[in-house]
């Protein structure tokens, strides 16, 4: 009960941002496509550059990033193989992309900052970085292949600045270069903007959706992957690591949180940017996001009890 009450404020705040996006689309006729482009090409790269520089990447932290990237990529490839015959090309590509990710940034990060100590938040951030790298490399490629050729899809990846922001942050940290204080102060505005616009774009897209675009089979598959496969995978991973080595409680809780967040808002962002069924993606994201205030406390309470964290 205490866990649920702790989470309610950030959860409902994030849902309120979705509502603001819906109002912006319905009443102000704001087009969400430029917002998606802004998030992909400017806000996300600068947000993660700042986070990586402040986090002080070490080999151990980067190993977490690599592990998260590999898990996300394997899930994407597995689901892609399973669904390619049962769905149209665009829906299959979007479903495969969504399987490898979750709303770990816009949605999960504010919750992590409530539940975890500073060290735990840092561990969580480096896991999120791996999932974000998946989104803008293999995940983006798989999504683009739902509409574009191999060459066109690869070119789109190489134009994504988040990859270069990641490399720049590693270079700055590895060489011990200091980023000027005024620059870092200016970048402080980006994490909040990242969360606000990332949640609002769900509502903006929904503001343009009609009932005929509801696809129960697609939505059901997305929900099953996000709220069945991912929690079980996170729980199995924590139990396995606990059996093999001393796993710090903050690391275990960070991994569990990765498994229970709703579908990624970047499903909508990427679908909007590539023009692959953004309305269907937005509906699936909304359903898991609306369920989050109930599902996340229940899942975390159960999983923390099973793993001895409760």
mmCIF file with all atom_site columns, C-alpha atoms in Angstrom, residues 43-177:
data_model
loop_
_atom_site.group_PDB
_atom_site.id
_atom_site.type_symbol
_atom_site.label_atom_id
_atom_site.label_alt_id
_atom_site.label_comp_id
_atom_site.label_asym_id
_atom_site.label_entity_id
_atom_site.label_seq_id
_atom_site.pdbx_PDB_ins_code
_atom_site.Cartn_x
_atom_site.Cartn_y
_atom_site.Cartn_z
_atom_site.occupancy
_atom_site.B_iso_or_equiv
_atom_site.pdbx_formal_charge
_atom_site.auth_seq_id
_atom_site.auth_comp_id
_atom_site.auth_asym_id
_atom_site.auth_atom_id
_atom_site.pdbx_PDB_model_num
ATOM 1   C CA . UNK A 1 43  ? 16.079 16.722  -27.296 1.00 0.00 ? 43  UNK A CA 1
ATOM 2   C CA . UNK A 1 44  ? 16.891 13.013  -26.832 1.00 0.00 ? 44  UNK A CA 1
ATOM 3   C CA . UNK A 1 45  ? 20.558 13.292  -27.933 1.00 0.00 ? 45  UNK A CA 1
ATOM 4   C CA . UNK A 1 46  ? 21.248 16.293  -25.672 1.00 0.00 ? 46  UNK A CA 1
ATOM 5   C CA . UNK A 1 47  ? 19.395 14.694  -22.741 1.00 0.00 ? 47  UNK A CA 1
ATOM 6   C CA . UNK A 1 48  ? 21.454 11.518  -22.931 1.00 0.00 ? 48  UNK A CA 1
ATOM 7   C CA . UNK A 1 49  ? 24.709 13.366  -23.601 1.00 0.00 ? 49  UNK A CA 1
ATOM 8   C CA . UNK A 1 50  ? 24.158 15.282  -20.367 1.00 0.00 ? 50  UNK A CA 1
ATOM 9   C CA . UNK A 1 51  ? 23.175 12.148  -18.425 1.00 0.00 ? 51  UNK A CA 1
ATOM 10  C CA . UNK A 1 52  ? 26.165 10.170  -19.640 1.00 0.00 ? 52  UNK A CA 1
ATOM 11  C CA . UNK A 1 53  ? 28.647 12.957  -18.866 1.00 0.00 ? 53  UNK A CA 1
ATOM 12  C CA . UNK A 1 54  ? 27.202 13.467  -15.372 1.00 0.00 ? 54  UNK A CA 1
ATOM 13  C CA . UNK A 1 55  ? 27.033 9.718   -14.708 1.00 0.00 ? 55  UNK A CA 1
ATOM 14  C CA . UNK A 1 56  ? 30.759 9.288   -15.279 1.00 0.00 ? 56  UNK A CA 1
ATOM 15  C CA . UNK A 1 57  ? 30.814 6.130   -17.441 1.00 0.00 ? 57  UNK A CA 1
ATOM 16  C CA . UNK A 1 58  ? 32.986 3.320   -16.100 1.00 0.00 ? 58  UNK A CA 1
ATOM 17  C CA . UNK A 1 59  ? 33.578 -0.130  -17.635 1.00 0.00 ? 59  UNK A CA 1
ATOM 18  C CA . UNK A 1 60  ? 31.072 -1.608  -15.156 1.00 0.00 ? 60  UNK A CA 1
ATOM 19  C CA . UNK A 1 61  ? 28.387 0.938   -16.052 1.00 0.00 ? 61  UNK A CA 1
ATOM 20  C CA . UNK A 1 62  ? 29.002 0.497   -19.780 1.00 0.00 ? 62  UNK A CA 1
ATOM 21  C CA . UNK A 1 63  ? 28.677 -3.269  -19.314 1.00 0.00 ? 63  UNK A CA 1
ATOM 22  C CA . UNK A 1 64  ? 25.155 -2.624  -18.026 1.00 0.00 ? 64  UNK A CA 1
ATOM 23  C CA . UNK A 1 65  ? 24.483 -0.528  -21.129 1.00 0.00 ? 65  UNK A CA 1
ATOM 24  C CA . UNK A 1 66  ? 25.751 -3.305  -23.392 1.00 0.00 ? 66  UNK A CA 1
ATOM 25  C CA . UNK A 1 67  ? 23.707 -5.961  -21.569 1.00 0.00 ? 67  UNK A CA 1
ATOM 26  C CA . UNK A 1 68  ? 20.502 -3.900  -21.823 1.00 0.00 ? 68  UNK A CA 1
ATOM 27  C CA . UNK A 1 69  ? 21.175 -3.268  -25.524 1.00 0.00 ? 69  UNK A CA 1
ATOM 28  C CA . UNK A 1 70  ? 21.660 -6.986  -26.205 1.00 0.00 ? 70  UNK A CA 1
ATOM 29  C CA . UNK A 1 71  ? 18.531 -8.054  -24.296 1.00 0.00 ? 71  UNK A CA 1
ATOM 30  C CA . UNK A 1 72  ? 16.414 -5.443  -26.096 1.00 0.00 ? 72  UNK A CA 1
ATOM 31  C CA . UNK A 1 73  ? 17.841 -6.428  -29.485 1.00 0.00 ? 73  UNK A CA 1
ATOM 32  C CA . UNK A 1 74  ? 17.279 -10.158 -28.927 1.00 0.00 ? 74  UNK A CA 1
ATOM 33  C CA . UNK A 1 75  ? 13.659 -9.589  -27.893 1.00 0.00 ? 75  UNK A CA 1
ATOM 34  C CA . UNK A 1 76  ? 13.077 -7.440  -30.965 1.00 0.00 ? 76  UNK A CA 1
ATOM 35  C CA . UNK A 1 77  ? 14.526 -10.054 -33.317 1.00 0.00 ? 77  UNK A CA 1
ATOM 36  C CA . UNK A 1 78  ? 12.606 -12.873 -31.625 1.00 0.00 ? 78  UNK A CA 1
ATOM 37  C CA . UNK A 1 79  ? 9.259  -11.095 -31.830 1.00 0.00 ? 79  UNK A CA 1
ATOM 38  C CA . UNK A 1 80  ? 9.996  -9.966  -35.396 1.00 0.00 ? 80  UNK A CA 1
ATOM 39  C CA . UNK A 1 81  ? 10.432 -13.586 -36.456 1.00 0.00 ? 81  UNK A CA 1
ATOM 40  C CA . UNK A 1 82  ? 7.280  -14.689 -34.607 1.00 0.00 ? 82  UNK A CA 1
ATOM 41  C CA . UNK A 1 83  ? 4.885  -12.022 -35.923 1.00 0.00 ? 83  UNK A CA 1
ATOM 42  C CA . UNK A 1 84  ? 6.021  -11.353 -39.482 1.00 0.00 ? 84  UNK A CA 1
ATOM 43  C CA . UNK A 1 85  ? 3.521  -13.854 -40.933 1.00 0.00 ? 85  UNK A CA 1
ATOM 44  C CA . UNK A 1 86  ? 0.584  -12.850 -38.764 1.00 0.00 ? 86  UNK A CA 1
ATOM 45  C CA . UNK A 1 87  ? 0.637  -9.075  -39.290 1.00 0.00 ? 87  UNK A CA 1
ATOM 46  C CA . UNK A 1 88  ? 1.055  -6.652  -42.174 1.00 0.00 ? 88  UNK A CA 1
ATOM 47  C CA . UNK A 1 89  ? 4.610  -5.406  -42.720 1.00 0.00 ? 89  UNK A CA 1
ATOM 48  C CA . UNK A 1 90  ? 4.192  -2.060  -40.924 1.00 0.00 ? 90  UNK A CA 1
ATOM 49  C CA . UNK A 1 91  ? 2.339  -3.519  -37.936 1.00 0.00 ? 91  UNK A CA 1
ATOM 50  C CA . UNK A 1 92  ? 4.862  -6.368  -37.622 1.00 0.00 ? 92  UNK A CA 1
ATOM 51  C CA . UNK A 1 93  ? 7.765  -3.908  -37.717 1.00 0.00 ? 93  UNK A CA 1
ATOM 52  C CA . UNK A 1 94  ? 6.170  -1.689  -35.067 1.00 0.00 ? 94  UNK A CA 1
ATOM 53  C CA . UNK A 1 95  ? 5.337  -4.657  -32.839 1.00 0.00 ? 95  UNK A CA 1
ATOM 54  C CA . UNK A 1 96  ? 8.901  -5.965  -33.079 1.00 0.00 ? 96  UNK A CA 1
ATOM 55  C CA . UNK A 1 97  ? 10.296 -2.524  -32.254 1.00 0.00 ? 97  UNK A CA 1
ATOM 56  C CA . UNK A 1 98  ? 7.996  -2.181  -29.233 1.00 0.00 ? 98  UNK A CA 1
ATOM 57  C CA . UNK A 1 99  ? 9.025  -5.626  -27.942 1.00 0.00 ? 99  UNK A CA 1
ATOM 58  C CA . UNK A 1 100 ? 12.578 -4.463  -27.321 1.00 0.00 ? 100 UNK A CA 1
ATOM 59  C CA . UNK A 1 101 ? 11.755 -1.355  -25.358 1.00 0.00 ? 101 UNK A CA 1
ATOM 60  C CA . UNK A 1 102 ? 9.515  0.244   -22.750 1.00 0.00 ? 102 UNK A CA 1
ATOM 61  C CA . UNK A 1 103 ? 8.812  3.718   -21.443 1.00 0.00 ? 103 UNK A CA 1
ATOM 62  C CA . UNK A 1 104 ? 11.972 3.606   -19.343 1.00 0.00 ? 104 UNK A CA 1
ATOM 63  C CA . UNK A 1 105 ? 12.875 7.271   -19.951 1.00 0.00 ? 105 UNK A CA 1
ATOM 64  C CA . UNK A 1 106 ? 9.835  9.547   -20.131 1.00 0.00 ? 106 UNK A CA 1
ATOM 65  C CA . UNK A 1 107 ? 7.860  7.376   -17.678 1.00 0.00 ? 107 UNK A CA 1
ATOM 66  C CA . UNK A 1 108 ? 10.323 5.186   -15.802 1.00 0.00 ? 108 UNK A CA 1
ATOM 67  C CA . UNK A 1 109 ? 12.961 7.765   -14.902 1.00 0.00 ? 109 UNK A CA 1
ATOM 68  C CA . UNK A 1 110 ? 10.690 9.942   -12.701 1.00 0.00 ? 110 UNK A CA 1
ATOM 69  C CA . UNK A 1 111 ? 9.566  6.761   -10.891 1.00 0.00 ? 111 UNK A CA 1
ATOM 70  C CA . UNK A 1 112 ? 13.170 5.570   -10.489 1.00 0.00 ? 112 UNK A CA 1
ATOM 71  C CA . UNK A 1 113 ? 14.047 8.893   -8.873  1.00 0.00 ? 113 UNK A CA 1
ATOM 72  C CA . UNK A 1 114 ? 11.278 8.279   -6.305  1.00 0.00 ? 114 UNK A CA 1
ATOM 73  C CA . UNK A 1 115 ? 12.073 4.618   -5.575  1.00 0.00 ? 115 UNK A CA 1
ATOM 74  C CA . UNK A 1 116 ? 15.852 4.424   -5.867  1.00 0.00 ? 116 UNK A CA 1
ATOM 75  C CA . UNK A 1 117 ? 18.807 6.035   -4.069  1.00 0.00 ? 117 UNK A CA 1
ATOM 76  C CA . UNK A 1 118 ? 21.191 8.141   -6.212  1.00 0.00 ? 118 UNK A CA 1
ATOM 77  C CA . UNK A 1 119 ? 23.436 5.142   -6.924  1.00 0.00 ? 119 UNK A CA 1
ATOM 78  C CA . UNK A 1 120 ? 20.410 3.131   -8.011  1.00 0.00 ? 120 UNK A CA 1
ATOM 79  C CA . UNK A 1 121 ? 19.257 5.938   -10.315 1.00 0.00 ? 121 UNK A CA 1
ATOM 80  C CA . UNK A 1 122 ? 22.703 5.938   -11.963 1.00 0.00 ? 122 UNK A CA 1
ATOM 81  C CA . UNK A 1 123 ? 22.516 2.171   -12.512 1.00 0.00 ? 123 UNK A CA 1
ATOM 82  C CA . UNK A 1 124 ? 19.020 2.560   -13.931 1.00 0.00 ? 124 UNK A CA 1
ATOM 83  C CA . UNK A 1 125 ? 20.160 5.338   -16.279 1.00 0.00 ? 125 UNK A CA 1
ATOM 84  C CA . UNK A 1 126 ? 22.934 3.241   -17.781 1.00 0.00 ? 126 UNK A CA 1
ATOM 85  C CA . UNK A 1 127 ? 20.435 0.428   -18.406 1.00 0.00 ? 127 UNK A CA 1
ATOM 86  C CA . UNK A 1 128 ? 18.069 2.945   -20.010 1.00 0.00 ? 128 UNK A CA 1
ATOM 87  C CA . UNK A 1 129 ? 20.922 4.152   -22.186 1.00 0.00 ? 129 UNK A CA 1
ATOM 88  C CA . UNK A 1 130 ? 21.353 0.647   -23.600 1.00 0.00 ? 130 UNK A CA 1
ATOM 89  C CA . UNK A 1 131 ? 17.639 0.394   -24.392 1.00 0.00 ? 131 UNK A CA 1
ATOM 90  C CA . UNK A 1 132 ? 17.684 3.861   -25.968 1.00 0.00 ? 132 UNK A CA 1
ATOM 91  C CA . UNK A 1 133 ? 20.652 2.889   -28.121 1.00 0.00 ? 133 UNK A CA 1
ATOM 92  C CA . UNK A 1 134 ? 18.651 -0.132  -29.254 1.00 0.00 ? 134 UNK A CA 1
ATOM 93  C CA . UNK A 1 135 ? 15.705 2.139   -30.150 1.00 0.00 ? 135 UNK A CA 1
ATOM 94  C CA . UNK A 1 136 ? 17.838 4.338   -32.376 1.00 0.00 ? 136 UNK A CA 1
ATOM 95  C CA . UNK A 1 137 ? 19.940 1.596   -33.997 1.00 0.00 ? 137 UNK A CA 1
ATOM 96  C CA . UNK A 1 138 ? 18.523 -1.902  -34.516 1.00 0.00 ? 138 UNK A CA 1
ATOM 97  C CA . UNK A 1 139 ? 15.019 -0.916  -33.375 1.00 0.00 ? 139 UNK A CA 1
ATOM 98  C CA . UNK A 1 140 ? 14.886 2.029   -35.753 1.00 0.00 ? 140 UNK A CA 1
ATOM 99  C CA . UNK A 1 141 ? 16.208 -0.172  -38.565 1.00 0.00 ? 141 UNK A CA 1
ATOM 100 C CA . UNK A 1 142 ? 13.580 -2.895  -37.968 1.00 0.00 ? 142 UNK A CA 1
ATOM 101 C CA . UNK A 1 143 ? 10.861 -0.223  -37.878 1.00 0.00 ? 143 UNK A CA 1
ATOM 102 C CA . UNK A 1 144 ? 12.095 1.424   -41.059 1.00 0.00 ? 144 UNK A CA 1
ATOM 103 C CA . UNK A 1 145 ? 12.186 -1.930  -42.860 1.00 0.00 ? 145 UNK A CA 1
ATOM 104 C CA . UNK A 1 146 ? 8.403  -2.030  -42.496 1.00 0.00 ? 146 UNK A CA 1
ATOM 105 C CA . UNK A 1 147 ? 8.310  0.655   -45.175 1.00 0.00 ? 147 UNK A CA 1
ATOM 106 C CA . UNK A 1 148 ? 11.777 1.298   -46.623 1.00 0.00 ? 148 UNK A CA 1
ATOM 107 C CA . UNK A 1 149 ? 14.545 -0.690  -48.328 1.00 0.00 ? 149 UNK A CA 1
ATOM 108 C CA . UNK A 1 150 ? 17.654 -1.929  -46.519 1.00 0.00 ? 150 UNK A CA 1
ATOM 109 C CA . UNK A 1 151 ? 19.766 0.921   -47.912 1.00 0.00 ? 151 UNK A CA 1
ATOM 110 C CA . UNK A 1 152 ? 17.196 3.586   -47.019 1.00 0.00 ? 152 UNK A CA 1
ATOM 111 C CA . UNK A 1 153 ? 16.808 2.143   -43.522 1.00 0.00 ? 153 UNK A CA 1
ATOM 112 C CA . UNK A 1 154 ? 20.570 2.128   -42.883 1.00 0.00 ? 154 UNK A CA 1
ATOM 113 C CA . UNK A 1 155 ? 20.891 5.705   -44.124 1.00 0.00 ? 155 UNK A CA 1
ATOM 114 C CA . UNK A 1 156 ? 18.184 6.791   -41.699 1.00 0.00 ? 156 UNK A CA 1
ATOM 115 C CA . UNK A 1 157 ? 20.127 5.232   -38.801 1.00 0.00 ? 157 UNK A CA 1
ATOM 116 C CA . UNK A 1 158 ? 23.355 7.002   -39.739 1.00 0.00 ? 158 UNK A CA 1
ATOM 117 C CA . UNK A 1 159 ? 21.498 10.320  -39.689 1.00 0.00 ? 159 UNK A CA 1
ATOM 118 C CA . UNK A 1 160 ? 20.388 9.851   -36.077 1.00 0.00 ? 160 UNK A CA 1
ATOM 119 C CA . UNK A 1 161 ? 22.375 12.160  -33.781 1.00 0.00 ? 161 UNK A CA 1
ATOM 120 C CA . UNK A 1 162 ? 21.876 10.096  -30.598 1.00 0.00 ? 162 UNK A CA 1
ATOM 121 C CA . UNK A 1 163 ? 24.583 7.662   -31.746 1.00 0.00 ? 163 UNK A CA 1
ATOM 122 C CA . UNK A 1 164 ? 27.039 10.548  -32.154 1.00 0.00 ? 164 UNK A CA 1
ATOM 123 C CA . UNK A 1 165 ? 25.946 12.108  -28.850 1.00 0.00 ? 165 UNK A CA 1
ATOM 124 C CA . UNK A 1 166 ? 26.757 8.806   -27.139 1.00 0.00 ? 166 UNK A CA 1
ATOM 125 C CA . UNK A 1 167 ? 30.191 8.673   -28.797 1.00 0.00 ? 167 UNK A CA 1
ATOM 126 C CA . UNK A 1 168 ? 30.867 12.324  -27.931 1.00 0.00 ? 168 UNK A CA 1
ATOM 127 C CA . UNK A 1 169 ? 29.991 11.765  -24.265 1.00 0.00 ? 169 UNK A CA 1
ATOM 128 C CA . UNK A 1 170 ? 32.306 8.746   -24.090 1.00 0.00 ? 170 UNK A CA 1
ATOM 129 C CA . UNK A 1 171 ? 35.088 10.780  -25.712 1.00 0.00 ? 171 UNK A CA 1
ATOM 130 C CA . UNK A 1 172 ? 34.621 13.690  -23.300 1.00 0.00 ? 172 UNK A CA 1
ATOM 131 C CA . UNK A 1 173 ? 34.612 11.376  -20.272 1.00 0.00 ? 173 UNK A CA 1
ATOM 132 C CA . UNK A 1 174 ? 37.433 9.155   -21.539 1.00 0.00 ? 174 UNK A CA 1
ATOM 133 C CA . UNK A 1 175 ? 39.763 12.069  -22.232 1.00 0.00 ? 175 UNK A CA 1
ATOM 134 C CA . UNK A 1 176 ? 38.824 13.828  -18.996 1.00 0.00 ? 176 UNK A CA 1
ATOM 135 C CA . UNK A 1 177 ? 37.596 16.897  -20.852 1.00 0.00 ? 177 UNK A CA 1
#
